[in-house]
Short mmCIF file of C-alpha atoms in Angstrom, two decimals:
data_model
loop_
_atom_site.label_atom_id
_atom_site.label_comp_id
_atom_site.label_asym_id
_atom_site.label_seq_id
_atom_site.Cartn_x
_atom_site.Cartn_y
_atom_site.Cartn_z
CA MET A 1 59.77 49.94 133.45
CA THR A 2 59.29 51.96 130.27
CA ARG A 3 61.98 54.54 129.56
CA THR A 4 60.84 57.87 128.13
CA LEU A 5 62.92 58.93 125.12
CA PRO A 6 64.22 62.52 124.87
CA LYS A 7 62.29 64.89 122.62
CA GLY A 8 62.99 64.26 118.95
CA LEU A 9 64.45 60.78 119.42
CA PHE A 10 62.36 57.90 118.09
CA LYS A 11 62.71 54.44 116.63
CA ARG A 12 62.11 53.85 112.92
CA GLY A 13 61.95 50.10 112.42
CA ASN A 14 64.91 48.71 114.36
CA VAL A 15 67.02 51.86 114.06
CA TYR A 16 66.93 55.04 116.13
CA ALA A 17 66.53 58.39 114.38
CA VAL A 18 66.33 62.03 115.45
CA ARG A 19 63.64 64.50 114.38
CA TYR A 20 64.24 68.27 114.14
CA SER A 21 61.35 70.69 113.60
CA VAL A 22 62.25 73.32 111.01
CA PRO A 23 61.53 76.92 112.16
CA THR A 24 58.53 78.50 110.45
CA GLU A 25 60.58 81.12 108.61
CA LEU A 26 62.78 78.40 107.04
CA ILE A 27 60.03 76.05 105.86
CA PRO A 28 59.70 77.78 102.42
CA VAL A 29 63.47 77.40 101.99
CA VAL A 30 63.96 73.86 103.22
CA GLY A 31 60.72 72.60 101.66
CA LYS A 32 59.59 70.57 104.67
CA LYS A 33 58.44 71.02 108.26
CA GLU A 34 60.91 68.62 109.82
CA ILE A 35 64.25 66.96 109.13
CA ILE A 36 64.82 63.34 110.10
CA ARG A 37 68.35 61.97 110.42
CA SER A 38 69.08 58.28 110.97
CA LEU A 39 71.48 57.56 113.83
CA ALA A 40 72.40 54.20 112.21
CA THR A 41 72.18 52.21 115.44
CA SER A 42 69.64 50.05 117.27
CA ASP A 43 71.41 50.54 120.61
CA LEU A 44 69.73 53.16 122.81
CA SER A 45 72.91 54.21 124.63
CA GLU A 46 74.73 54.79 121.35
CA ALA A 47 71.71 56.66 119.96
CA LEU A 48 71.66 58.97 122.99
CA SER A 49 75.34 59.74 122.52
CA LYS A 50 74.87 60.51 118.81
CA ARG A 51 71.68 62.53 119.24
CA ARG A 52 73.26 65.85 120.20
CA ASP A 53 75.90 65.75 117.43
CA ALA A 54 73.21 64.99 114.83
CA LEU A 55 71.04 67.90 115.99
CA ASP A 56 74.03 70.27 116.06
CA GLU A 57 74.98 69.26 112.52
CA ILE A 58 71.44 69.87 111.24
CA LYS A 59 71.33 73.29 112.90
CA ALA A 60 74.78 74.21 111.58
CA ASN A 61 73.70 73.47 108.01
CA LEU A 62 70.55 75.55 108.46
CA PHE A 63 71.81 78.54 110.43
CA GLU A 64 75.48 78.99 109.57
CA ASP A 65 76.07 82.76 109.23
CA LYS A 66 72.27 83.08 109.19
CA THR A 67 72.56 83.10 105.39
CA THR A 68 69.49 80.97 104.84
CA VAL A 69 67.29 83.16 107.07
CA ARG A 70 68.26 86.39 105.29
CA GLN A 71 67.67 84.90 101.86
CA SER A 72 64.27 83.50 102.83
CA LYS A 73 63.14 87.04 103.69
CA SER A 74 64.73 88.90 100.78
CA LYS A 75 63.94 86.54 97.90
CA SER A 76 60.68 85.40 96.44
CA PRO A 77 59.68 81.86 97.49
CA LYS A 78 59.76 80.88 93.82
CA ALA A 79 63.41 81.95 93.45
CA ILE A 80 65.14 78.74 94.54
CA THR A 81 68.86 79.44 94.72
CA VAL A 82 72.13 77.55 95.04
CA SER A 83 72.53 78.24 98.77
CA GLN A 84 69.01 77.06 99.58
CA THR A 85 69.28 73.79 97.70
CA ALA A 86 72.87 73.14 98.81
CA ASN A 87 71.85 73.46 102.45
CA ARG A 88 68.88 71.18 101.87
CA TRP A 89 70.99 68.55 100.13
CA LEU A 90 73.70 68.45 102.78
CA SER A 91 71.22 68.49 105.67
CA GLU A 92 69.13 65.62 104.25
CA SER A 93 71.92 63.37 103.00
CA ASP A 94 72.70 60.87 105.75
CA GLY A 95 74.87 58.65 103.53
CA ILE A 96 77.75 61.14 103.14
CA LEU A 97 80.82 60.92 105.37
CA ALA A 98 81.47 63.95 107.58
CA SER A 99 84.74 64.70 105.76
CA THR A 100 83.04 64.48 102.35
CA ARG A 101 80.15 66.64 103.56
CA LYS A 102 82.59 69.34 104.70
CA ARG A 103 84.46 69.24 101.37
CA TYR A 104 81.21 69.44 99.39
CA GLN A 105 80.04 72.35 101.54
CA GLY A 106 83.23 74.26 100.71
CA ILE A 107 82.90 73.56 96.98
CA LEU A 108 79.26 74.62 96.89
CA GLU A 109 80.03 77.83 98.80
CA ILE A 110 82.71 78.74 96.23
CA PHE A 111 80.25 78.09 93.38
CA GLU A 112 77.57 80.07 95.23
CA ASN A 113 79.87 83.09 95.60
CA TYR A 114 81.06 82.89 91.99
CA SER A 115 77.52 82.65 90.59
CA ASP A 116 76.19 85.30 93.00
CA ASP A 117 73.82 82.69 94.44
CA VAL A 118 72.08 82.19 91.12
CA GLU A 119 68.67 80.57 90.79
CA VAL A 120 69.09 76.88 90.02
CA THR A 121 66.94 77.17 86.88
CA LYS A 122 69.57 79.55 85.44
CA ILE A 123 72.48 77.13 85.81
CA ASN A 124 73.61 76.08 82.34
CA ARG A 125 76.60 74.73 80.45
CA GLU A 126 78.01 78.21 79.82
CA LEU A 127 78.07 79.03 83.54
CA ALA A 128 79.61 75.64 84.36
CA LEU A 129 82.42 76.13 81.81
CA GLU A 130 83.09 79.66 83.03
CA PHE A 131 83.30 78.43 86.60
CA MET A 132 85.77 75.69 85.64
CA ASP A 133 87.94 78.24 83.79
CA TYR A 134 87.84 80.39 86.93
CA LEU A 135 89.02 77.45 89.05
CA LYS A 136 91.85 76.64 86.63
CA SER A 137 93.20 80.20 86.80
CA THR A 138 92.70 80.87 90.52
CA PRO A 139 95.43 79.84 93.01
CA SER A 140 94.40 77.78 96.02
CA PRO A 141 94.15 79.93 99.20
CA LYS A 142 95.86 77.11 101.12
CA THR A 143 98.87 76.40 98.90
CA GLY A 144 99.05 79.50 96.70
CA LYS A 145 99.36 77.19 93.68
CA LEU A 146 96.91 76.38 90.90
CA LEU A 147 94.54 73.51 91.62
CA SER A 148 95.69 70.07 90.51
CA HIS A 149 93.74 67.98 88.02
CA ARG A 150 92.61 65.75 90.88
CA SER A 151 91.26 68.75 92.83
CA LEU A 152 89.40 69.98 89.75
CA GLN A 153 87.89 66.52 89.40
CA ALA A 154 86.60 66.77 92.97
CA TYR A 155 84.81 70.02 92.06
CA GLN A 156 83.28 68.45 88.97
CA ILE A 157 82.11 65.31 90.81
CA CYS A 158 80.51 67.36 93.58
CA LEU A 159 78.71 69.73 91.22
CA ALA A 160 77.57 66.94 88.89
CA SER A 161 76.12 65.11 91.91
CA TYR A 162 74.49 68.35 93.07
CA TRP A 163 72.81 68.75 89.66
CA SER A 164 71.58 65.13 89.78
CA VAL A 165 69.92 65.89 93.12
CA LEU A 166 68.28 69.02 91.66
CA ASP A 167 67.00 66.90 88.78
CA HIS A 168 65.70 64.28 91.23
CA TRP A 169 63.82 67.00 93.14
CA GLY A 170 62.31 68.30 89.90
CA LEU A 171 63.82 71.79 90.31
CA VAL A 172 65.57 71.84 86.91
CA ASP A 173 64.71 70.83 83.38
CA GLY A 174 64.81 67.03 83.31
CA ASP A 175 65.53 66.98 79.57
CA MET A 176 68.61 69.15 79.99
CA ARG A 177 71.98 67.43 80.03
CA ASN A 178 73.96 67.71 83.26
CA PRO A 179 75.93 70.96 82.68
CA PHE A 180 78.77 69.82 84.97
CA SER A 181 79.47 66.51 83.19
CA GLY A 182 82.60 66.21 81.08
CA LEU A 183 83.99 69.63 82.06
CA LEU A 184 87.54 68.26 82.09
CA ARG A 185 87.25 66.38 78.81
CA ARG A 186 90.40 66.61 76.68
CA VAL A 187 90.44 68.59 73.47
CA ALA A 188 92.29 67.54 70.32
CA GLY A 189 96.05 67.53 70.87
CA GLN A 190 95.83 67.82 74.65
CA LYS A 191 97.90 65.37 76.67
CA LYS A 192 96.02 62.90 78.83
CA GLN A 193 96.34 63.52 82.57
CA VAL A 194 98.00 60.59 84.31
CA ASP A 195 96.21 59.37 87.42
CA PRO A 196 98.78 57.76 89.75
CA ARG A 197 96.14 55.73 91.54
CA LYS A 198 95.71 52.09 90.59
CA LYS A 199 92.40 51.63 88.80
CA THR A 200 92.65 48.22 87.13
CA LEU A 201 90.31 45.98 89.05
CA ARG A 202 90.32 42.27 88.28
CA PRO A 203 87.75 39.50 88.72
CA ILE A 204 87.49 38.11 92.22
CA ILE A 205 88.88 34.62 92.85
CA ARG A 206 87.23 31.81 94.84
CA GLU A 207 89.56 32.12 97.86
CA GLU A 208 88.78 35.85 98.20
CA ALA A 209 85.04 35.29 97.82
CA GLU A 210 85.02 32.56 100.47
CA CYS A 211 87.14 34.70 102.78
CA LEU A 212 84.64 37.55 102.37
CA LEU A 213 81.77 35.15 103.02
CA ASN A 214 83.41 33.77 106.17
CA ASP A 215 84.11 37.29 107.48
CA ILE A 216 80.42 38.06 107.05
CA SER A 217 79.37 34.77 108.66
CA ASN A 218 81.53 35.47 111.72
CA GLY A 219 80.61 39.15 111.93
CA HIS A 220 77.86 38.79 114.52
CA SER A 221 77.76 42.57 115.08
CA LEU A 222 77.01 43.29 111.41
CA LYS A 223 73.60 44.91 111.12
CA TYR A 224 72.76 43.31 107.75
CA ARG A 225 74.75 40.09 108.16
CA TYR A 226 72.10 37.79 106.70
CA GLU A 227 71.34 40.08 103.75
CA MET A 228 75.07 40.46 103.04
CA TYR A 229 75.54 36.68 103.16
CA VAL A 230 72.68 36.03 100.71
CA THR A 231 73.87 38.81 98.40
CA VAL A 232 77.42 37.45 98.12
CA ARG A 233 76.17 33.92 97.44
CA LEU A 234 73.85 35.18 94.67
CA LEU A 235 76.47 37.48 93.14
CA TRP A 236 78.78 34.49 92.80
CA VAL A 237 76.36 32.33 90.77
CA THR A 238 74.44 34.96 88.77
CA ALA A 239 77.04 37.58 87.67
CA CYS A 240 74.44 40.22 88.53
CA ARG A 241 75.12 43.77 89.64
CA LEU A 242 74.89 44.43 93.37
CA GLY A 243 71.95 46.81 92.91
CA GLU A 244 70.03 44.18 90.93
CA ILE A 245 70.23 41.70 93.80
CA ALA A 246 69.61 44.26 96.53
CA SER A 247 66.41 45.59 94.94
CA LEU A 248 64.80 42.22 94.14
CA SER A 249 61.09 41.97 94.82
CA LEU A 250 59.36 38.73 95.78
CA ASP A 251 57.06 39.00 92.74
CA ASN A 252 60.10 38.66 90.47
CA ILE A 253 61.28 35.37 92.02
CA GLU A 254 59.75 32.18 90.60
CA ASP A 255 60.53 28.78 92.15
CA ASN A 256 60.72 25.89 89.65
CA TYR A 257 61.95 23.19 92.07
CA ASP A 258 65.28 22.31 90.42
CA HIS A 259 66.02 25.96 89.64
CA ILE A 260 64.75 29.43 90.56
CA ILE A 261 63.99 32.11 87.98
CA ILE A 262 64.77 35.71 88.82
CA ASN A 263 63.29 38.40 86.62
CA ILE A 264 65.60 41.44 86.62
CA ALA A 265 63.38 44.48 86.03
CA LYS A 266 64.03 48.23 85.92
CA ALA A 267 67.68 47.73 84.93
CA LYS A 268 69.74 50.69 83.77
CA THR A 269 69.62 49.46 80.14
CA GLU A 270 66.96 47.72 78.07
CA ALA A 271 69.22 44.69 77.65
CA GLY A 272 69.65 44.57 81.43
CA ASN A 273 65.98 43.59 81.86
CA ARG A 274 66.44 39.86 81.64
CA ILE A 275 65.90 36.43 83.18
CA VAL A 276 68.52 35.05 85.57
CA MET A 277 68.45 31.49 86.89
CA VAL A 278 69.82 30.03 90.11
CA VAL A 279 70.62 26.37 89.45
CA GLY A 280 72.76 25.21 92.40
CA LYS A 281 70.85 23.12 94.95
CA SER A 282 72.28 24.86 98.02
CA ASP A 283 71.83 28.30 96.42
CA CYS A 284 68.20 27.52 95.66
CA GLU A 285 67.63 26.47 99.27
CA LEU A 286 69.31 29.66 100.47
CA LEU A 287 67.09 31.81 98.24
CA ARG A 288 63.95 29.94 99.31
CA GLU A 289 64.84 30.58 102.95
CA ALA A 290 65.43 34.27 102.19
CA VAL A 291 62.00 34.47 100.53
CA ARG A 292 60.36 32.81 103.56
CA ARG A 293 62.05 35.29 105.89
CA ALA A 294 61.02 38.23 103.75
CA ARG A 295 57.34 37.23 103.88
CA ILE A 296 57.26 37.28 107.70
CA THR A 297 59.61 40.23 108.31
CA GLU A 298 58.13 43.64 109.11
CA PRO A 299 59.46 46.17 106.55
CA VAL A 300 61.64 48.88 108.08
CA GLU A 301 59.73 51.40 105.94
CA PRO A 302 56.59 51.17 103.75
CA ASP A 303 58.50 51.25 100.43
CA ASN A 304 60.26 48.01 101.38
CA LYS A 305 57.06 45.95 101.44
CA GLY A 306 57.33 42.97 99.09
CA LEU A 307 61.12 43.15 98.73
CA LEU A 308 63.59 40.33 99.32
CA PHE A 309 65.42 42.47 101.90
CA PRO A 310 62.62 44.36 103.68
CA ARG A 311 64.64 45.38 106.75
CA VAL A 312 67.47 47.18 104.90
CA LEU A 313 67.27 50.96 105.16
CA ARG A 314 67.24 52.97 101.95
CA GLY A 315 69.93 55.59 101.40
CA GLY A 316 71.35 58.15 99.01
CA TYR A 317 69.42 60.98 97.38
CA ASN A 318 67.46 58.45 95.31
CA ARG A 319 66.86 56.15 98.30
CA THR A 320 68.03 52.78 97.01
CA ILE A 321 68.23 49.51 98.95
CA GLY A 322 71.76 48.92 97.67
CA HIS A 323 73.12 52.11 99.27
CA TYR A 324 73.68 50.95 102.87
CA LEU A 325 73.93 47.27 101.92
CA GLY A 326 76.78 48.15 99.56
CA LYS A 327 78.51 50.24 102.22
CA SER A 328 78.27 47.35 104.70
CA LEU A 329 79.82 44.95 102.19
CA GLU A 330 82.55 47.47 101.36
CA ASN A 331 83.50 47.82 105.04
CA VAL A 332 84.08 44.06 105.27
CA ARG A 333 85.79 43.83 101.87
CA LYS A 334 88.33 46.55 102.67
CA LYS A 335 89.70 44.51 105.57
CA GLN A 336 91.13 41.94 103.16
CA THR A 337 94.75 42.28 102.08
CA THR A 338 93.91 42.15 98.35
CA SER A 339 90.94 44.56 98.57
CA SER A 340 92.67 47.17 96.37
CA GLU A 341 92.69 44.70 93.45
CA TRP A 342 88.94 43.97 93.31
CA ASP A 343 85.56 45.35 94.37
CA MET A 344 82.00 44.04 94.61
CA HIS A 345 81.55 44.46 90.84
CA SER A 346 84.39 41.93 90.43
CA PHE A 347 81.84 39.15 91.00
CA ARG A 348 80.28 40.22 87.69
CA ARG A 349 83.70 40.41 86.05
CA LEU A 350 84.38 36.84 87.16
CA GLY A 351 81.02 35.56 85.91
CA ILE A 352 81.46 37.02 82.43
CA SER A 353 85.10 35.90 82.11
CA SER A 354 84.11 32.39 83.28
CA LEU A 355 81.47 32.16 80.55
CA ILE A 356 84.04 33.30 77.98
CA ASN A 357 86.51 30.68 79.24
CA ALA A 358 83.78 28.05 78.98
CA LYS A 359 83.32 29.07 75.33
CA VAL A 360 79.68 30.03 75.76
CA ALA A 361 78.44 31.76 72.58
CA ARG A 362 78.39 35.56 72.76
CA GLU A 363 74.65 35.75 72.17
CA GLU A 364 73.83 33.34 75.00
CA ARG A 365 76.37 34.98 77.29
CA ASN A 366 74.99 38.47 76.67
CA LEU A 367 71.45 37.20 77.13
CA ALA A 368 72.37 35.90 80.58
CA VAL A 369 74.35 38.91 81.83
CA GLY A 370 72.25 41.65 80.24
CA HIS A 371 74.56 42.96 77.52
CA SER A 372 73.16 44.09 74.17
CA ASN A 373 73.66 42.42 70.78
CA LYS A 374 73.31 45.46 68.53
CA ASP A 375 75.50 43.99 65.82
CA ASP A 376 73.72 40.62 65.75
CA ILE A 377 70.37 40.92 63.93
CA GLY A 378 69.77 37.16 63.93
CA MET A 379 69.93 37.05 67.70
CA SER A 380 67.47 39.93 67.99
CA ILE A 381 64.93 38.14 65.77
CA TYR A 382 65.47 34.83 67.56
CA ALA A 383 64.99 36.47 70.95
CA GLU A 384 61.70 38.01 69.79
CA HIS A 385 60.10 34.85 68.48
CA GLY A 386 61.51 32.03 70.58
CA ASP A 387 61.27 30.82 74.16
CA LEU A 388 64.86 31.06 75.36
CA ARG A 389 64.41 29.74 78.89
CA GLU A 390 66.14 26.42 78.15
CA VAL A 391 69.07 28.30 76.59
CA ILE A 392 69.34 30.54 79.67
CA LYS A 393 69.12 27.60 82.07
CA THR A 394 71.88 25.75 80.22
CA THR A 395 74.01 28.90 80.30
CA PHE A 396 73.69 29.28 84.07
CA GLU A 397 74.38 25.57 84.59
CA THR A 398 77.57 26.07 82.58
CA LEU A 399 78.46 29.09 84.71
CA TYR A 400 77.81 27.08 87.89
CA GLU A 401 80.08 24.25 86.74
CA GLU A 402 82.81 26.61 85.53
CA LEU A 403 82.85 28.37 88.93
CA GLY A 404 83.26 25.05 90.71
CA GLY A 405 79.87 25.11 92.40
CA SER A 406 78.62 27.09 95.37
CA LEU A 407 80.90 28.90 97.82
CA ASN A 408 82.02 26.58 100.60
CA THR A 409 81.19 27.58 104.15
CA ALA A 410 80.51 25.86 107.42
CA LEU A 411 77.78 28.35 108.23
CA SER A 412 74.41 26.84 109.01
CA SER A 413 71.08 28.61 108.72
CA SER A 414 70.66 28.31 112.49
CA LYS A 415 73.29 31.03 112.97
CA PHE A 416 70.80 33.59 111.73
CA ARG A 417 67.96 32.50 113.99
#
């Protein structure tokens, strides 16, 4: 018997989502005819229970105090303001926690009132500095005291993220520097603010990595268990960034029997575009199996076609594969007793420190991990005119030996079938 889904509820890939049709009078404001919100579950019962809350949240962001409706009638469609874009951002962002969304909404409302709901094209550094001075001199309505440095940082982070979204949407000048960045930078003679939170993160150790891997292996309810498992194994032997592994395409993976070449493309720096090699036998087999799976797996969305992890949903305002994959790994990591001492980037910290301990030359080390050699002209010339694949392979073999080989686990590939 086929069950008819309620209006607006549908399945996108393996995950349920809810669709809300934007009223005609709000389409010029929102910029689209419908809003789709992922319910982050493949279970129909759970999706049905989440459906109403998701729809109510979308409506609340659109209709609260009917502000958006009034502005859509009184302002020219070309005058895109803070309130319009803030509502759009918060209604479309499904990767923000409810508590964070509420805090951001409050911050953006305060900025909206201060700026008299200015057009986004008129936001500049002068306005940002004036707003920060206003915050520094205005007591909090809750405590009656001036805002702490930590609270001011929350305002800056929110507004800097908001500007990045505006830039991503093409609503502001892309060549203009983010006006909200560095607002709390110290001036000469000013004392540095002391942050009581512990921020020194160390490299991960083998026991912690294997504990994380085993937690993933035994987490049968984890949505991206296989992808998380492969990611951790590759992070251990490549010293890559999480985003570099998550966004790998099949075209950038080259099998050479005793080793596999990974071409890291579109890195955040020019030096980050590099060749990485997987040299461990079991790691090569794992990556080959992941490639085979990827070729026969239906992508959860069209943009995922040809990727190593085609069934991972994209998230964040710039829709990256690493968004939800990273969140899933973080949820497992935080359950460990030493989780406050390291994070997922600690795999990269370990890789680089292991190469240093193995006395690998700086040039070869930087070539493998994607760091620049600006002060080494000889290396730059050598890299331009020579084939460095043997150097890179030797470097990753050294890294593999220094780490003590692959992570040990009793997990068999049959667990994922």
